[in-house]
Coordinates of C-alpha atoms in Angstrom, one line a residue:
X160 CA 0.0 0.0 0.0
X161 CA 1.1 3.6 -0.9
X162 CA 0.7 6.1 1.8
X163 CA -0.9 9.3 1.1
X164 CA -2.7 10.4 4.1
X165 CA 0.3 11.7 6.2
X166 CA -1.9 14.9 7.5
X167 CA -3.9 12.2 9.4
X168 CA -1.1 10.6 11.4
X169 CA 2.5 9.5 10.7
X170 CA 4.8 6.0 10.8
X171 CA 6.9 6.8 14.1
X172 CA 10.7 7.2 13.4
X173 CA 12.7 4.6 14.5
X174 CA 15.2 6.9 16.4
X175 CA 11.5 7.7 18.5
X176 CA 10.9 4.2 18.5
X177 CA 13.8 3.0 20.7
X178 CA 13.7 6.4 22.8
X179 CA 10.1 4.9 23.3
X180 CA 10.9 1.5 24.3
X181 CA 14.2 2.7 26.1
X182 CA 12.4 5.2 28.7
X183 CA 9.6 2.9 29.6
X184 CA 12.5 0.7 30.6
X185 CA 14.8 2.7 31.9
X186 CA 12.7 5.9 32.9
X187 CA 9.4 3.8 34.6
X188 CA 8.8 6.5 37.5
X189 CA 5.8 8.6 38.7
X190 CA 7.1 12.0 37.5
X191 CA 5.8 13.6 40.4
X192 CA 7.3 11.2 43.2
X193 CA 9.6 12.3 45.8
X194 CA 11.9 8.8 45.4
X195 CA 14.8 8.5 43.4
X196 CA 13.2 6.8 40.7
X197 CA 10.7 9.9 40.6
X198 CA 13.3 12.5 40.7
X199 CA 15.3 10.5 37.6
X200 CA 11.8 10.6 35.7
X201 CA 11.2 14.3 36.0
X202 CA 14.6 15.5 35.6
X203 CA 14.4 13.2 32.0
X204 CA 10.7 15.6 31.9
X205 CA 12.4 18.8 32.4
X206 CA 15.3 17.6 30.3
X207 CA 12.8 16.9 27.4
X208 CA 11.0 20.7 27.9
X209 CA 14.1 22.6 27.5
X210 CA 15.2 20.7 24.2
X211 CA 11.4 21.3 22.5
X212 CA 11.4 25.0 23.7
X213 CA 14.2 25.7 22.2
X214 CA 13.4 24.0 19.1
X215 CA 10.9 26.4 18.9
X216 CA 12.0 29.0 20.4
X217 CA 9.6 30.0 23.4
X218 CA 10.4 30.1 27.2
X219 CA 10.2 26.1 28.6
X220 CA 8.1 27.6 31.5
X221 CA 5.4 28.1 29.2
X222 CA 5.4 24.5 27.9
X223 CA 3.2 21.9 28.8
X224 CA 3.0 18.0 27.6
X225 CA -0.4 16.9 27.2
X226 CA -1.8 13.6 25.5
X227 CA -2.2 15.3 21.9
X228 CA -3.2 17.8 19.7
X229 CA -7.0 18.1 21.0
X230 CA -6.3 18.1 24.9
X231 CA -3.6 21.0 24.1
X232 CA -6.4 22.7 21.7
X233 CA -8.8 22.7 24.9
X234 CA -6.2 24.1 27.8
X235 CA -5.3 26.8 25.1
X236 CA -8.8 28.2 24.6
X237 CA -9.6 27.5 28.0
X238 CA -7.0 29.0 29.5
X239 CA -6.8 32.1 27.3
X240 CA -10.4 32.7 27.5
X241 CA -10.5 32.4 31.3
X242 CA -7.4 34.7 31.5
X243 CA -9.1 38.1 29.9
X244 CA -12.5 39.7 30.8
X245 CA -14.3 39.8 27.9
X246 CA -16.8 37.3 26.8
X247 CA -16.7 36.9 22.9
X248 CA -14.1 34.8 21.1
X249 CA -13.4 34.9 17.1
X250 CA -12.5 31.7 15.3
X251 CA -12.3 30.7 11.6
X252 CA -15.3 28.1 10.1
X253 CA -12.7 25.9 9.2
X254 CA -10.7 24.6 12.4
X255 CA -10.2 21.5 13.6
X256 CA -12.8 19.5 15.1
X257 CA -11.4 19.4 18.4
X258 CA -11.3 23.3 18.5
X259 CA -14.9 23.1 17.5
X260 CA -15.5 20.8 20.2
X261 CA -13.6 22.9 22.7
X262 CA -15.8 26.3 21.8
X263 CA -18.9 24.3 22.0
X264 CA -18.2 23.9 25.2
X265 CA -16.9 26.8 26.5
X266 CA -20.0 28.3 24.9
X267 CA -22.3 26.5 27.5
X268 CA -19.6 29.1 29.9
X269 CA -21.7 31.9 28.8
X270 CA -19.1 32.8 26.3
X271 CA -20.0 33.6 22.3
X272 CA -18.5 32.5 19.7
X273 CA -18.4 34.5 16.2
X274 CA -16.7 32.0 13.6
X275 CA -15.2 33.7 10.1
X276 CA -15.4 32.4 6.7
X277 CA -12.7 31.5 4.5
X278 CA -11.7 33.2 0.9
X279 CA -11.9 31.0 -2.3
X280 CA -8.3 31.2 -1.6
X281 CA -8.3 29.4 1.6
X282 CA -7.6 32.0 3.8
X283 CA -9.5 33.6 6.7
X284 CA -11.2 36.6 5.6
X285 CA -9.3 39.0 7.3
X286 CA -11.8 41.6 7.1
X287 CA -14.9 39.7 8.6
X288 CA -12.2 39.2 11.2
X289 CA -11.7 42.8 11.8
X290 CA -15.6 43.6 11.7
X291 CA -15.9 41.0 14.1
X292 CA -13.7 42.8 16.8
X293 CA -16.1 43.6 19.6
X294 CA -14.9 45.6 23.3
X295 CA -15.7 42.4 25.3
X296 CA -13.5 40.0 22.6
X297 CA -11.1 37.9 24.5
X298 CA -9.5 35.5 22.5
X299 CA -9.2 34.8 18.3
X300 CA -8.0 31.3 17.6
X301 CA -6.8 30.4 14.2
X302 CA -5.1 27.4 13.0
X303 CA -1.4 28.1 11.4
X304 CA -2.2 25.6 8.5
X305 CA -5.1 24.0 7.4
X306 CA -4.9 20.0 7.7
X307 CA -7.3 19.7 4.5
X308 CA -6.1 21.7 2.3
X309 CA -3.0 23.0 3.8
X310 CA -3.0 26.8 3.3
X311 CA -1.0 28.9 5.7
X312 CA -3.0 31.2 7.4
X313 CA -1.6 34.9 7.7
X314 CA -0.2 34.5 11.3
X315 CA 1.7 38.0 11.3
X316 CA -1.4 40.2 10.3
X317 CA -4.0 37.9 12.7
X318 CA -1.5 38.5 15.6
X319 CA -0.8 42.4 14.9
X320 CA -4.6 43.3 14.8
X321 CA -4.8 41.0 18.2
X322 CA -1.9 43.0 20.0
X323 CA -3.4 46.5 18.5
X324 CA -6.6 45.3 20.6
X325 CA -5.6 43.9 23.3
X326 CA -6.8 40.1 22.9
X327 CA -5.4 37.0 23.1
X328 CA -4.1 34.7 20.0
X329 CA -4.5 30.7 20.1
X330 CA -3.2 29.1 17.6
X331 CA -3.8 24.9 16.4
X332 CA 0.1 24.3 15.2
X333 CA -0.4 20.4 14.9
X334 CA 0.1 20.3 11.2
X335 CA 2.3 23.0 10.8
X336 CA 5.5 21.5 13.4
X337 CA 8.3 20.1 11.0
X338 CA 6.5 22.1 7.8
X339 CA 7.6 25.6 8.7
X340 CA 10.3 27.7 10.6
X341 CA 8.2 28.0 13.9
X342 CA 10.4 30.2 15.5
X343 CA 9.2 32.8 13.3
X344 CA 5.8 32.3 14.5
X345 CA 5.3 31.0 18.0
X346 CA 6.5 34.8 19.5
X347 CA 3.3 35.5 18.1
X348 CA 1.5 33.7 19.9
X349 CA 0.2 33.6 23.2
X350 CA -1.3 29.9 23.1
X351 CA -0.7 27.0 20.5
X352 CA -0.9 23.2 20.3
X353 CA 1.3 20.5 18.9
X354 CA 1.2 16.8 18.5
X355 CA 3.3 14.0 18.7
X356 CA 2.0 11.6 15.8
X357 CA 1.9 14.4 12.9
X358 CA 5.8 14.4 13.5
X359 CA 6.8 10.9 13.2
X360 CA 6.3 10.4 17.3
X361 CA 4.1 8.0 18.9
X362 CA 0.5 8.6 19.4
X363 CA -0.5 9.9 22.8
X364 CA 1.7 12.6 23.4
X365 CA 1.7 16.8 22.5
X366 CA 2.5 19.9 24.0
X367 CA 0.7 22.7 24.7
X368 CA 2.5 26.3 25.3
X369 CA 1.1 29.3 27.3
X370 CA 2.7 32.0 27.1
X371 CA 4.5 33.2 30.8
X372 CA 3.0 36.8 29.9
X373 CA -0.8 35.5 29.9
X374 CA -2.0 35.8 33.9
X375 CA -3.4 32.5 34.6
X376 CA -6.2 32.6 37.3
X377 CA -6.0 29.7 39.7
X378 CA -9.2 27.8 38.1
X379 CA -7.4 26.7 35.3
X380 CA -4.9 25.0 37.1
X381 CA -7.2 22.9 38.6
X382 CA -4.9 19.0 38.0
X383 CA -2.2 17.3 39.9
X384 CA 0.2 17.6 36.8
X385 CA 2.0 20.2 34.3
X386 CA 2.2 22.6 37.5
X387 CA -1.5 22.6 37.9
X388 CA -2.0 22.5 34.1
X389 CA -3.3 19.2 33.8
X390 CA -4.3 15.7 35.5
X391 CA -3.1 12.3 34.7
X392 CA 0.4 10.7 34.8
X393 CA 2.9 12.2 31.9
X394 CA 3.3 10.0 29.5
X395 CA 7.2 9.8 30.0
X396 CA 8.1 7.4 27.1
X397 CA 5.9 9.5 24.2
X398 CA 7.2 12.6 25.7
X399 CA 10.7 11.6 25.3
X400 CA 10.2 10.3 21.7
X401 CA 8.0 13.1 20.9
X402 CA 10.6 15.5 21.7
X403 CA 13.4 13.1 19.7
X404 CA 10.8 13.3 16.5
X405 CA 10.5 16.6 16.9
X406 CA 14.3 18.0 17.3
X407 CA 15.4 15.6 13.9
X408 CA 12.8 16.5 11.7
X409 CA 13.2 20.3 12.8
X410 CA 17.0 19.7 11.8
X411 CA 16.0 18.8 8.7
X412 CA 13.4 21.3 7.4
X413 CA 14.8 22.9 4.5
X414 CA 15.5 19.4 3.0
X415 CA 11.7 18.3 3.9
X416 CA 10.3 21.3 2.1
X417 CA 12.4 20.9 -1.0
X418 CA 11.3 17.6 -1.1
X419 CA 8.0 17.9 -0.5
X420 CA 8.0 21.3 -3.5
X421 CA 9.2 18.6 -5.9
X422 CA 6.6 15.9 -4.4
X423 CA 4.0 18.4 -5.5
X424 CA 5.4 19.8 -9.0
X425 CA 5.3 16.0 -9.6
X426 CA 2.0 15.4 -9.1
X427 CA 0.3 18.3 -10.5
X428 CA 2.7 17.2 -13.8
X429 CA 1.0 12.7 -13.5
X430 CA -2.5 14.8 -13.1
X431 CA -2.4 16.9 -16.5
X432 CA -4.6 14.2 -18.4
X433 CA -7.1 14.7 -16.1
X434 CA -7.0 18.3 -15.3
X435 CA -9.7 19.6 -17.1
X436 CA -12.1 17.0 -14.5
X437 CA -10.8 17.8 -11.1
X438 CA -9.5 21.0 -9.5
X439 CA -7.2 21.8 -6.9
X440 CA -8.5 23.2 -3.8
X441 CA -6.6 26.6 -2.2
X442 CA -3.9 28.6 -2.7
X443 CA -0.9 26.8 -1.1
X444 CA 2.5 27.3 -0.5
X445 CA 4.8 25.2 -2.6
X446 CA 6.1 23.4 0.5
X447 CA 2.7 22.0 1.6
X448 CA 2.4 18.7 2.4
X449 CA -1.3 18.8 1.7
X450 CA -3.2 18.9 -1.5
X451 CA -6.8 19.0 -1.4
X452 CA -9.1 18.4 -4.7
X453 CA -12.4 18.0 -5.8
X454 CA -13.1 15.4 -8.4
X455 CA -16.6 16.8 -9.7
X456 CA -19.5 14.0 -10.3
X457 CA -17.6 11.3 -7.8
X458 CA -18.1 11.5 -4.2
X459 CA -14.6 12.0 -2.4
X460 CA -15.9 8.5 -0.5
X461 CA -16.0 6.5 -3.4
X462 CA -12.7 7.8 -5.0
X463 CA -10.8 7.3 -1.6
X464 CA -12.2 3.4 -1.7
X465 CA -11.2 2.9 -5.2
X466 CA -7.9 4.4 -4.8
X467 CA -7.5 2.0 -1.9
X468 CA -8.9 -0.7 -3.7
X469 CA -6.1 0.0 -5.9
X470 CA -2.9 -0.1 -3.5
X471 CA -3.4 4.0 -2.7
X472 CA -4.1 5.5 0.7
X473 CA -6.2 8.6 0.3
X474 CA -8.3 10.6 3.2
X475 CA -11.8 12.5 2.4
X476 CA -10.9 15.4 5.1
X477 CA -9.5 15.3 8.8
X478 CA -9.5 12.0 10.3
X479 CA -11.0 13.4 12.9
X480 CA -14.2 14.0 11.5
X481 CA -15.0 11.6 8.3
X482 CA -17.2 8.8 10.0
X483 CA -19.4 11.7 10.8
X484 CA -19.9 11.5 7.2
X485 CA -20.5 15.6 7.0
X486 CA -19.1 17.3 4.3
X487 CA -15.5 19.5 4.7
X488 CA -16.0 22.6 7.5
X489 CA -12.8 24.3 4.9
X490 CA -15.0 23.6 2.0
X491 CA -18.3 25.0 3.6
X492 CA -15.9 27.9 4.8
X493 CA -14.7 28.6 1.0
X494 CA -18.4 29.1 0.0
X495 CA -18.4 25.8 -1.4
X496 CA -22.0 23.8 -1.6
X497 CA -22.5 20.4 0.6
X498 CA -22.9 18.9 -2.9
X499 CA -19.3 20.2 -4.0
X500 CA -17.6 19.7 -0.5
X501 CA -18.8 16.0 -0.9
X502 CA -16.6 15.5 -3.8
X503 CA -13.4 16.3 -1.8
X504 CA -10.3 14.3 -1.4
X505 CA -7.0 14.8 0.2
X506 CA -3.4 13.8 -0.4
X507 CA -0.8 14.3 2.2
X508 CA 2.5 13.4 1.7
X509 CA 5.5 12.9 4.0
X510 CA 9.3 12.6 4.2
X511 CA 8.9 8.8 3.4
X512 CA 7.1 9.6 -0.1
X513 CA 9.1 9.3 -3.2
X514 CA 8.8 10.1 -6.7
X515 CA 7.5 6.7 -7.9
X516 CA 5.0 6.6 -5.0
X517 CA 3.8 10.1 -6.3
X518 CA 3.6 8.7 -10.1
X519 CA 1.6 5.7 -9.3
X520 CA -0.6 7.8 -7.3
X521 CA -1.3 10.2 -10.1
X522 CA -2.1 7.0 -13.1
X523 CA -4.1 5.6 -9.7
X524 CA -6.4 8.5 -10.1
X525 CA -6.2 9.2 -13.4
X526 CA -7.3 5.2 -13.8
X527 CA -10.7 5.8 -10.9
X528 CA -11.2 9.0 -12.9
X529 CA -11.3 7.2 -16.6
X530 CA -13.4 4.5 -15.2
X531 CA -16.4 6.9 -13.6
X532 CA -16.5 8.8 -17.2
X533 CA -16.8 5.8 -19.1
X534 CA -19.8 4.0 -16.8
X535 CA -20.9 7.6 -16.8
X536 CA -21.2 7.7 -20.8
X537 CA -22.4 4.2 -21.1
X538 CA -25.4 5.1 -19.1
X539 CA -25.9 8.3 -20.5

């Protein structure tokens, strides 16, 4: 099987692998416990905090491990939103589920929620954002790049407008670690998330940082963990390996992103015979690891099983969301109908791709393509 859905979750690298396996060895103590085993533990935690803040260049006492991407999307917004006075928080249609999830809640807290569409682009509309500045706004959270169709939202100008105001900016980084330079982003920020298994770590492990500046009241630090942050044992192991994953594939960003610009010059090249019968979704960078598409007249669905079906791994959207069986929230955002959104596929690739992987993808769809048309014709 060729792998093609890389924006959903990641092979782990072996280097995070043995980490992995050495720490729960090696490293098996409570973080928290006064003993000598405990002390070894968290001084391997602290150890681990200082490497990954410096990789991305914030202060480590404003980074907190968590269990993953959503957790860390939840103690952001919940944090931030309990830090300021105001009652109103500004999001984009087109987050992630879990930061859906974590307004919906906060929501029953009495807070409102005004959520700004997207441009055909695939960019937040930066002036519904402005218009929807109120006195009593709190908190904007945007994602840093889109995990369907992988545009990279204009950080500098959200955060400017945010510090002209006075409000607080979270931002859902999970697809973004390892794509882009994120020390010239995260002193942006006051909140943002990250996750372990977008990175080539295991699964059930992230990091969320808040930023030393942002007063936390005491309710928020409400666990037994993360200085209050947090309850539940830290996963030691998937910390360690999650901070290994991260520091190696950091390293090697500029060779990842030149890869991945040729990955993509590639496939747009194996998708010419086709391209008058699909289109390309979004205005992204060249160093996107995502691609999303609409394949008009063929549910995104039934492509994604016939590309399996042929030895292809393709994703309909964010993992997180497709048994719902609801069409794209970016798509919606774009202005796109459910009929049109229900036609979307995605292609993520990752460091592992290669250039014959990306050619057999392209005859793949060209082949599912074809063979719609023609039942298509013969029953016309």
């Amino acid at each position: 099987m060729r792998y093609f859905d890389y924006a959903a979750t990641c092979p782990i690298d072996d280097t995070a692998l043995n980490i992995y396996h050495d720490v729960s060895r090696d490293y098996f103590g409570n973080t928290e416990s006064l003993h000598d085993e405990g002390t070894k533990a968290g001084t391997l935690l602290e150890h681990c905090r200082e490497i990954l803040a410096d990789a991305i260049g914030v202060e480590s006492e404003g980074l907190y491990f968590t269990s993953g991407g959503t957790e860390s999307n939840h103690l952001g917004i919940h944090s931030l939103a309990k830090a300021g006075r105001g009652k109103h928080i500004i999001s984009s249609q087109a987050e992630h589920s879990s930061v859906h999830h974590a307004l919906e809640m906060i929501e029953k807290e009495g807070f409102e929620v005004t959520k700004i569409p997207f441009t055909k682009d695939g960019f937040v509309d930066m002036d519904d954002l402005e218009k929807a500045i109120r006195k009593d706004t709190v908190l904007v959270t945007v994602q840093m790049m889109n995990g369907e169709i992988g545009t990279f939202q204009p950080i500098e100008e959200i955060s400017s407008i945010c510090r002209k105001n006075g409000i607080y900016f979270h931002s859902d980084c999970v697809q973004a670690l390892g794509k882009l330079d994120m020390k010239a982003y995260t002193p942006l920020l006051d909140s943002f998330s990250l996750s372990s298994h977008k990175i080539y770590g295991p699964k059930g492990a992230g990091a969320v940082y808040l930023s030393p500046s942002v007063p936390l009241p005491s309710e928020v630090r409400y666990g037994s963990h993360e200085k209050g942050i947090r309850s539940g044992t830290v996963n030691l192991p998937g910390v360690a390996a999650f901070t290994a994953a991260s520091q190696e594939n950091i390293h090697q960003l500029c060779k990842h992103q030149e890869h991945f610009r040729h990955l993509r010059n590639l496939f747009r090249h194996t998708l010419l015979p086709v391209q008058d019968r699909i289109k390309i979704v979004g205005k992204t960078a060249a160093e996107s690891t995502i691609i999303g598409m609409l394949v008009p007249g063929m549910e995104g669905q039934w492509t994604m099983l016939e590309a399996n079906r042929r030895g292809c791994a393709i994703s309909t959207g964010s993992a997180c969301s497709i048994h719902q069986q609801t069409p794209s929230k970016t798509l919606l955002a774009m202005g796109y109908s459910e009929e049109e959104a229900k036609t979307f596929i995605r292609i993520s690739f990752g460091k592992h791709t290669t250039a014959d992987d990306v050619t057999a993808l392209g005859g793949c769809l060209k082949e599912v393509i074809d063979a719609h048309h023609y039942v298509t014709r013969v029953k016309v």
